[in-house]
Amino acid sequence: MADVPVPRRRQDSRCVIDLATLAGVPVPGVRSEKVCAVSLVTVVVMVVMGVLAYQRGFNPFAWILAAGCFGALVLFFLPSARESGLDAEARRVRTRRGNLVGGGLTALTFTACLVVFVVGLAEGMSA
């Protein structure tokens, strides 16, 4: 009997594929231009979040992966640690709170990306 080609699922529109490709896992049907665009947008968002956090008096590394647009919205509503007229204790409390929120969002984002990546790899291995 002749081998009948098995139709493949369309996977190039899923986030999992982008993560797998960025990690160097070859995925059929994903073009390198798409990976470059995703990488560029990711780096730009990371830089913007770091700069915004620094301008508000927070640690940029705590905010670098802080959930993209949602993190920027949270950052916008947090009171700045660089307001004039704050005493040292109030500035320290605001900085600590902002860094904890940013670090928590960064950890949440990293964990979500890791789960999506692992699920994508598991689906790729079972297919």
PDB file of N, CA and C in Angstrom, residues 29-112:
ATOM      1  N   GLY A  29       6.717  24.818   9.016  1.00  0.00           N
ATOM      2  CA  GLY A  29       5.718  25.802   8.630  1.00  0.00           C
ATOM      3  C   GLY A  29       5.877  27.162   9.275  1.00  0.00           C
ATOM      4  N   VAL A  30       6.874  27.367  10.136  1.00  0.00           N
ATOM      5  CA  VAL A  30       7.067  28.664  10.779  1.00  0.00           C
ATOM      6  C   VAL A  30       8.246  29.346  10.115  1.00  0.00           C
ATOM      7  N   ARG A  31       8.004  30.529   9.597  1.00  0.00           N
ATOM      8  CA  ARG A  31       9.054  31.249   8.901  1.00  0.00           C
ATOM      9  C   ARG A  31       9.891  32.044   9.884  1.00  0.00           C
ATOM     10  N   SER A  32      11.163  32.226   9.545  1.00  0.00           N
ATOM     11  CA  SER A  32      12.075  32.922  10.450  1.00  0.00           C
ATOM     12  C   SER A  32      11.714  34.396  10.594  1.00  0.00           C
ATOM     13  N   GLU A  33      11.047  34.991   9.595  1.00  0.00           N
ATOM     14  CA  GLU A  33      10.653  36.396   9.707  1.00  0.00           C
ATOM     15  C   GLU A  33       9.675  36.600  10.857  1.00  0.00           C
ATOM     16  N   LYS A  34       8.779  35.642  11.043  1.00  0.00           N
ATOM     17  CA  LYS A  34       7.807  35.728  12.131  1.00  0.00           C
ATOM     18  C   LYS A  34       8.512  35.664  13.478  1.00  0.00           C
ATOM     19  N   VAL A  35       9.487  34.792  13.581  1.00  0.00           N
ATOM     20  CA  VAL A  35      10.242  34.665  14.826  1.00  0.00           C
ATOM     21  C   VAL A  35      11.005  35.944  15.113  1.00  0.00           C
ATOM     22  N   CYS A  36      11.600  36.548  14.086  1.00  0.00           N
ATOM     23  CA  CYS A  36      12.327  37.799  14.268  1.00  0.00           C
ATOM     24  C   CYS A  36      11.392  38.914  14.722  1.00  0.00           C
ATOM     25  N   ALA A  37      10.196  38.980  14.151  1.00  0.00           N
ATOM     26  CA  ALA A  37       9.229  40.007  14.538  1.00  0.00           C
ATOM     27  C   ALA A  37       8.799  39.828  15.991  1.00  0.00           C
ATOM     28  N   VAL A  38       8.523  38.602  16.386  1.00  0.00           N
ATOM     29  CA  VAL A  38       8.131  38.324  17.771  1.00  0.00           C
ATOM     30  C   VAL A  38       9.271  38.686  18.712  1.00  0.00           C
ATOM     31  N   SER A  39      10.486  38.347  18.354  1.00  0.00           N
ATOM     32  CA  SER A  39      11.645  38.653  19.193  1.00  0.00           C
ATOM     33  C   SER A  39      11.830  40.158  19.331  1.00  0.00           C
ATOM     34  N   LEU A  40      11.692  40.881  18.238  1.00  0.00           N
ATOM     35  CA  LEU A  40      11.870  42.331  18.264  1.00  0.00           C
ATOM     36  C   LEU A  40      10.817  42.996  19.138  1.00  0.00           C
ATOM     37  N   VAL A  41       9.567  42.608  18.993  1.00  0.00           N
ATOM     38  CA  VAL A  41       8.491  43.179  19.811  1.00  0.00           C
ATOM     39  C   VAL A  41       8.731  42.870  21.287  1.00  0.00           C
ATOM     40  N   THR A  42       9.150  41.654  21.578  1.00  0.00           N
ATOM     41  CA  THR A  42       9.422  41.262  22.965  1.00  0.00           C
ATOM     42  C   THR A  42      10.522  42.124  23.574  1.00  0.00           C
ATOM     43  N   VAL A  43      11.595  42.337  22.849  1.00  0.00           N
ATOM     44  CA  VAL A  43      12.701  43.152  23.357  1.00  0.00           C
ATOM     45  C   VAL A  43      12.264  44.591  23.555  1.00  0.00           C
ATOM     46  N   VAL A  44      11.488  45.142  22.629  1.00  0.00           N
ATOM     47  CA  VAL A  44      11.014  46.524  22.761  1.00  0.00           C
ATOM     48  C   VAL A  44      10.128  46.668  24.001  1.00  0.00           C
ATOM     49  N   VAL A  45       9.212  45.726  24.215  1.00  0.00           N
ATOM     50  CA  VAL A  45       8.334  45.778  25.396  1.00  0.00           C
ATOM     51  C   VAL A  45       9.161  45.675  26.673  1.00  0.00           C
ATOM     52  N   MET A  46      10.164  44.819  26.687  1.00  0.00           N
ATOM     53  CA  MET A  46      11.014  44.677  27.871  1.00  0.00           C
ATOM     54  C   MET A  46      11.746  45.987  28.183  1.00  0.00           C
ATOM     55  N   VAL A  47      12.294  46.629  27.168  1.00  0.00           N
ATOM     56  CA  VAL A  47      13.015  47.897  27.370  1.00  0.00           C
ATOM     57  C   VAL A  47      12.064  48.981  27.855  1.00  0.00           C
ATOM     58  N   VAL A  48      10.893  49.084  27.237  1.00  0.00           N
ATOM     59  CA  VAL A  48       9.918  50.106  27.631  1.00  0.00           C
ATOM     60  C   VAL A  48       9.493  49.910  29.091  1.00  0.00           C
ATOM     61  N   MET A  49       9.208  48.678  29.475  1.00  0.00           N
ATOM     62  CA  MET A  49       8.802  48.416  30.866  1.00  0.00           C
ATOM     63  C   MET A  49       9.924  48.773  31.841  1.00  0.00           C
ATOM     64  N   GLY A  50      11.155  48.436  31.497  1.00  0.00           N
ATOM     65  CA  GLY A  50      12.285  48.774  32.360  1.00  0.00           C
ATOM     66  C   GLY A  50      12.465  50.269  32.515  1.00  0.00           C
ATOM     67  N   VAL A  51      12.353  51.003  31.415  1.00  0.00           N
ATOM     68  CA  VAL A  51      12.501  52.467  31.453  1.00  0.00           C
ATOM     69  C   VAL A  51      11.369  53.108  32.253  1.00  0.00           C
ATOM     70  N   LEU A  52      10.135  52.670  32.022  1.00  0.00           N
ATOM     71  CA  LEU A  52       9.001  53.219  32.778  1.00  0.00           C
ATOM     72  C   LEU A  52       9.153  52.961  34.276  1.00  0.00           C
ATOM     73  N   ALA A  53       9.571  51.767  34.622  1.00  0.00           N
ATOM     74  CA  ALA A  53       9.759  51.446  36.038  1.00  0.00           C
ATOM     75  C   ALA A  53      10.854  52.310  36.650  1.00  0.00           C
ATOM     76  N   TYR A  54      11.948  52.482  35.941  1.00  0.00           N
ATOM     77  CA  TYR A  54      13.052  53.304  36.439  1.00  0.00           C
ATOM     78  C   TYR A  54      12.609  54.749  36.640  1.00  0.00           C
ATOM     79  N   GLN A  55      11.842  55.274  35.706  1.00  0.00           N
ATOM     80  CA  GLN A  55      11.372  56.655  35.811  1.00  0.00           C
ATOM     81  C   GLN A  55      10.440  56.856  37.003  1.00  0.00           C
ATOM     82  N   ARG A  56       9.767  55.797  37.425  1.00  0.00           N
ATOM     83  CA  ARG A  56       8.852  55.903  38.563  1.00  0.00           C
ATOM     84  C   ARG A  56       9.534  55.530  39.882  1.00  0.00           C
ATOM     85  N   GLY A  57      10.822  55.199  39.823  1.00  0.00           N
ATOM     86  CA  GLY A  57      11.590  54.924  41.034  1.00  0.00           C
ATOM     87  C   GLY A  57      11.651  53.461  41.430  1.00  0.00           C
ATOM     88  N   PHE A  58      11.329  52.570  40.512  1.00  0.00           N
ATOM     89  CA  PHE A  58      11.331  51.135  40.806  1.00  0.00           C
ATOM     90  C   PHE A  58      12.508  50.455  40.118  1.00  0.00           C
ATOM     91  N   ASN A  59      12.778  49.238  40.529  1.00  0.00           N
ATOM     92  CA  ASN A  59      13.856  48.451  39.949  1.00  0.00           C
ATOM     93  C   ASN A  59      13.438  47.979  38.549  1.00  0.00           C
ATOM     94  N   PRO A  60      14.172  48.387  37.502  1.00  0.00           N
ATOM     95  CA  PRO A  60      13.780  47.990  36.147  1.00  0.00           C
ATOM     96  C   PRO A  60      13.821  46.475  35.929  1.00  0.00           C
ATOM     97  N   PHE A  61      14.708  45.780  36.609  1.00  0.00           N
ATOM     98  CA  PHE A  61      14.807  44.330  36.426  1.00  0.00           C
ATOM     99  C   PHE A  61      13.619  43.591  37.046  1.00  0.00           C
ATOM    100  N   ALA A  62      12.974  44.207  38.025  1.00  0.00           N
ATOM    101  CA  ALA A  62      11.775  43.598  38.600  1.00  0.00           C
ATOM    102  C   ALA A  62      10.596  43.724  37.640  1.00  0.00           C
ATOM    103  N   TRP A  63      10.648  44.693  36.743  1.00  0.00           N
ATOM    104  CA  TRP A  63       9.521  44.976  35.854  1.00  0.00           C
ATOM    105  C   TRP A  63       9.763  44.549  34.412  1.00  0.00           C
ATOM    106  N   ILE A  64      10.908  44.002  34.101  1.00  0.00           N
ATOM    107  CA  ILE A  64      11.300  43.784  32.707  1.00  0.00           C
ATOM    108  C   ILE A  64      10.380  42.817  31.951  1.00  0.00           C
ATOM    109  N   LEU A  65       9.819  41.824  32.615  1.00  0.00           N
ATOM    110  CA  LEU A  65       8.903  40.877  31.971  1.00  0.00           C
ATOM    111  C   LEU A  65       7.505  40.964  32.561  1.00  0.00           C
ATOM    112  N   ALA A  66       7.151  42.095  33.125  1.00  0.00           N
ATOM    113  CA  ALA A  66       5.930  42.221  33.919  1.00  0.00           C
ATOM    114  C   ALA A  66       4.657  42.283  33.080  1.00  0.00           C
ATOM    115  N   ALA A  67       4.331  41.218  32.411  1.00  0.00           N
ATOM    116  CA  ALA A  67       3.031  41.017  31.756  1.00  0.00           C
ATOM    117  C   ALA A  67       2.677  42.045  30.685  1.00  0.00           C
ATOM    118  N   GLY A  68       3.646  42.614  30.013  1.00  0.00           N
ATOM    119  CA  GLY A  68       3.394  43.470  28.856  1.00  0.00           C
ATOM    120  C   GLY A  68       2.457  44.629  29.121  1.00  0.00           C
ATOM    121  N   CYS A  69       1.390  44.726  28.355  1.00  0.00           N
ATOM    122  CA  CYS A  69       0.451  45.858  28.453  1.00  0.00           C
ATOM    123  C   CYS A  69      -0.265  45.880  29.803  1.00  0.00           C
ATOM    124  N   PHE A  70      -0.603  44.711  30.332  1.00  0.00           N
ATOM    125  CA  PHE A  70      -1.247  44.657  31.649  1.00  0.00           C
ATOM    126  C   PHE A  70      -0.288  45.203  32.708  1.00  0.00           C
ATOM    127  N   GLY A  71       0.976  44.826  32.631  1.00  0.00           N
ATOM    128  CA  GLY A  71       1.971  45.327  33.572  1.00  0.00           C
ATOM    129  C   GLY A  71       2.161  46.828  33.464  1.00  0.00           C
ATOM    130  N   ALA A  72       2.109  47.353  32.235  1.00  0.00           N
ATOM    131  CA  ALA A  72       2.231  48.796  32.044  1.00  0.00           C
ATOM    132  C   ALA A  72       1.048  49.523  32.676  1.00  0.00           C
ATOM    133  N   LEU A  73      -0.121  48.934  32.576  1.00  0.00           N
ATOM    134  CA  LEU A  73      -1.314  49.517  33.192  1.00  0.00           C
ATOM    135  C   LEU A  73      -1.186  49.518  34.724  1.00  0.00           C
ATOM    136  N   VAL A  74      -0.721  48.412  35.273  1.00  0.00           N
ATOM    137  CA  VAL A  74      -0.503  48.333  36.728  1.00  0.00           C
ATOM    138  C   VAL A  74       0.542  49.360  37.141  1.00  0.00           C
ATOM    139  N   LEU A  75       1.621  49.452  36.392  1.00  0.00           N
ATOM    140  CA  LEU A  75       2.692  50.410  36.693  1.00  0.00           C
ATOM    141  C   LEU A  75       2.176  51.842  36.656  1.00  0.00           C
ATOM    142  N   PHE A  76       1.286  52.124  35.722  1.00  0.00           N
ATOM    143  CA  PHE A  76       0.715  53.460  35.594  1.00  0.00           C
ATOM    144  C   PHE A  76      -0.074  53.855  36.843  1.00  0.00           C
ATOM    145  N   PHE A  77      -0.775  52.898  37.447  1.00  0.00           N
ATOM    146  CA  PHE A  77      -1.615  53.207  38.603  1.00  0.00           C
ATOM    147  C   PHE A  77      -0.875  53.146  39.939  1.00  0.00           C
ATOM    148  N   LEU A  78       0.333  52.616  39.952  1.00  0.00           N
ATOM    149  CA  LEU A  78       1.105  52.610  41.198  1.00  0.00           C
ATOM    150  C   LEU A  78       1.623  54.017  41.482  1.00  0.00           C
ATOM    151  N   PRO A  79       1.587  54.440  42.739  1.00  0.00           N
ATOM    152  CA  PRO A  79       2.133  55.766  43.049  1.00  0.00           C
ATOM    153  C   PRO A  79       3.654  55.774  42.864  1.00  0.00           C
ATOM    154  N   SER A  80       4.148  56.828  42.263  1.00  0.00           N
ATOM    155  CA  SER A  80       5.574  56.942  41.978  1.00  0.00           C
ATOM    156  C   SER A  80       6.376  57.075  43.262  1.00  0.00           C
ATOM    157  N   ALA A  81       7.548  56.467  43.261  1.00  0.00           N
ATOM    158  CA  ALA A  81       8.451  56.590  44.408  1.00  0.00           C
ATOM    159  C   ALA A  81       9.329  57.826  44.273  1.00  0.00           C
ATOM    160  N   ARG A  82       9.194  58.545  43.183  1.00  0.00           N
ATOM    161  CA  ARG A  82      10.026  59.731  42.947  1.00  0.00           C
ATOM    162  C   ARG A  82       9.258  61.036  43.070  1.00  0.00           C
ATOM    163  N   GLU A  83       8.069  60.981  43.658  1.00  0.00           N
ATOM    164  CA  GLU A  83       7.301  62.214  43.850  1.00  0.00           C
ATOM    165  C   GLU A  83       8.062  63.160  44.763  1.00  0.00           C
ATOM    166  N   SER A  84       7.971  64.434  44.466  1.00  0.00           N
ATOM    167  CA  SER A  84       8.615  65.406  45.341  1.00  0.00           C
ATOM    168  C   SER A  84       7.797  65.549  46.622  1.00  0.00           C
ATOM    169  N   GLY A  85       8.477  65.812  47.698  1.00  0.00           N
ATOM    170  CA  GLY A  85       7.800  65.993  48.971  1.00  0.00           C
ATOM    171  C   GLY A  85       7.641  64.726  49.794  1.00  0.00           C
ATOM    172  N   LEU A  86       8.098  63.595  49.304  1.00  0.00           N
ATOM    173  CA  LEU A  86       8.012  62.349  50.074  1.00  0.00           C
ATOM    174  C   LEU A  86       9.176  62.269  51.051  1.00  0.00           C
ATOM    175  N   ASP A  87       8.890  61.829  52.262  1.00  0.00           N
ATOM    176  CA  ASP A  87       9.989  61.586  53.181  1.00  0.00           C
ATOM    177  C   ASP A  87      10.646  60.247  52.831  1.00  0.00           C
ATOM    178  N   ALA A  88      11.769  59.962  53.436  1.00  0.00           N
ATOM    179  CA  ALA A  88      12.557  58.773  53.089  1.00  0.00           C
ATOM    180  C   ALA A  88      11.782  57.480  53.349  1.00  0.00           C
ATOM    181  N   GLU A  89      11.010  57.448  54.426  1.00  0.00           N
ATOM    182  CA  GLU A  89      10.261  56.228  54.761  1.00  0.00           C
ATOM    183  C   GLU A  89       9.154  55.953  53.745  1.00  0.00           C
ATOM    184  N   ALA A  90       8.411  56.981  53.355  1.00  0.00           N
ATOM    185  CA  ALA A  90       7.344  56.815  52.361  1.00  0.00           C
ATOM    186  C   ALA A  90       7.923  56.405  51.007  1.00  0.00           C
ATOM    187  N   ARG A  91       9.066  56.977  50.651  1.00  0.00           N
ATOM    188  CA  ARG A  91       9.735  56.622  49.396  1.00  0.00           C
ATOM    189  C   ARG A  91      10.172  55.163  49.421  1.00  0.00           C
ATOM    190  N   ARG A  92      10.710  54.717  50.552  1.00  0.00           N
ATOM    191  CA  ARG A  92      11.156  53.331  50.689  1.00  0.00           C
ATOM    192  C   ARG A  92       9.980  52.359  50.594  1.00  0.00           C
ATOM    193  N   VAL A  93       8.854  52.711  51.231  1.00  0.00           N
ATOM    194  CA  VAL A  93       7.668  51.850  51.196  1.00  0.00           C
ATOM    195  C   VAL A  93       7.114  51.760  49.774  1.00  0.00           C
ATOM    196  N   ARG A  94       7.035  52.894  49.087  1.00  0.00           N
ATOM    197  CA  ARG A  94       6.528  52.873  47.714  1.00  0.00           C
ATOM    198  C   ARG A  94       7.454  52.079  46.786  1.00  0.00           C
ATOM    199  N   THR A  95       8.758  52.257  46.964  1.00  0.00           N
ATOM    200  CA  THR A  95       9.715  51.517  46.135  1.00  0.00           C
ATOM    201  C   THR A  95       9.591  50.024  46.385  1.00  0.00           C
ATOM    202  N   ARG A  96       9.511  49.656  47.641  1.00  0.00           N
ATOM    203  CA  ARG A  96       9.406  48.229  47.979  1.00  0.00           C
ATOM    204  C   ARG A  96       8.116  47.626  47.416  1.00  0.00           C
ATOM    205  N   ARG A  97       7.002  48.334  47.585  1.00  0.00           N
ATOM    206  CA  ARG A  97       5.717  47.839  47.071  1.00  0.00           C
ATOM    207  C   ARG A  97       5.760  47.704  45.542  1.00  0.00           C
ATOM    208  N   GLY A  98       6.287  48.707  44.864  1.00  0.00           N
ATOM    209  CA  GLY A  98       6.382  48.662  43.405  1.00  0.00           C
ATOM    210  C   GLY A  98       7.264  47.531  42.915  1.00  0.00           C
ATOM    211  N   ASN A  99       8.387  47.313  43.596  1.00  0.00           N
ATOM    212  CA  ASN A  99       9.285  46.233  43.200  1.00  0.00           C
ATOM    213  C   ASN A  99       8.666  44.861  43.463  1.00  0.00           C
ATOM    214  N   LEU A 100       7.915  44.731  44.557  1.00  0.00           N
ATOM    215  CA  LEU A 100       7.232  43.456  44.829  1.00  0.00           C
ATOM    216  C   LEU A 100       6.155  43.167  43.781  1.00  0.00           C
ATOM    217  N   VAL A 101       5.383  44.187  43.415  1.00  0.00           N
ATOM    218  CA  VAL A 101       4.346  44.000  42.395  1.00  0.00           C
ATOM    219  C   VAL A 101       4.994  43.643  41.054  1.00  0.00           C
ATOM    220  N   GLY A 102       6.027  44.377  40.669  1.00  0.00           N
ATOM    221  CA  GLY A 102       6.714  44.105  39.410  1.00  0.00           C
ATOM    222  C   GLY A 102       7.361  42.733  39.396  1.00  0.00           C
ATOM    223  N   GLY A 103       8.007  42.367  40.489  1.00  0.00           N
ATOM    224  CA  GLY A 103       8.620  41.043  40.576  1.00  0.00           C
ATOM    225  C   GLY A 103       7.584  39.931  40.520  1.00  0.00           C
ATOM    226  N   GLY A 104       6.445  40.153  41.168  1.00  0.00           N
ATOM    227  CA  GLY A 104       5.369  39.159  41.123  1.00  0.00           C
ATOM    228  C   GLY A 104       4.807  38.986  39.723  1.00  0.00           C
ATOM    229  N   LEU A 105       4.581  40.112  39.028  1.00  0.00           N
ATOM    230  CA  LEU A 105       4.088  40.034  37.646  1.00  0.00           C
ATOM    231  C   LEU A 105       5.119  39.385  36.722  1.00  0.00           C
ATOM    232  N   THR A 106       6.384  39.691  36.940  1.00  0.00           N
ATOM    233  CA  THR A 106       7.444  39.076  36.141  1.00  0.00           C
ATOM    234  C   THR A 106       7.485  37.572  36.378  1.00  0.00           C
ATOM    235  N   ALA A 107       7.395  37.154  37.634  1.00  0.00           N
ATOM    236  CA  ALA A 107       7.396  35.716  37.941  1.00  0.00           C
ATOM    237  C   ALA A 107       6.181  35.028  37.340  1.00  0.00           C
ATOM    238  N   LEU A 108       5.033  35.685  37.419  1.00  0.00           N
ATOM    239  CA  LEU A 108       3.808  35.121  36.835  1.00  0.00           C
ATOM    240  C   LEU A 108       3.936  34.983  35.314  1.00  0.00           C
ATOM    241  N   THR A 109       4.465  36.004  34.663  1.00  0.00           N
ATOM    242  CA  THR A 109       4.667  35.963  33.216  1.00  0.00           C
ATOM    243  C   THR A 109       5.644  34.868  32.828  1.00  0.00           C
ATOM    244  N   PHE A 110       6.753  34.779  33.548  1.00  0.00           N
ATOM    245  CA  PHE A 110       7.760  33.758  33.252  1.00  0.00           C
ATOM    246  C   PHE A 110       7.179  32.359  33.426  1.00  0.00           C
ATOM    247  N   THR A 111       6.415  32.148  34.500  1.00  0.00           N
ATOM    248  CA  THR A 111       5.797  30.841  34.747  1.00  0.00           C
ATOM    249  C   THR A 111       4.797  30.494  33.650  1.00  0.00           C
ATOM    250  N   ALA A 112       3.989  31.464  33.228  1.00  0.00           N
ATOM    251  CA  ALA A 112       3.014  31.209  32.156  1.00  0.00           C
ATOM    252  C   ALA A 112       3.725  30.844  30.855  1.00  0.00           C
TER     253      ALA A 112
END
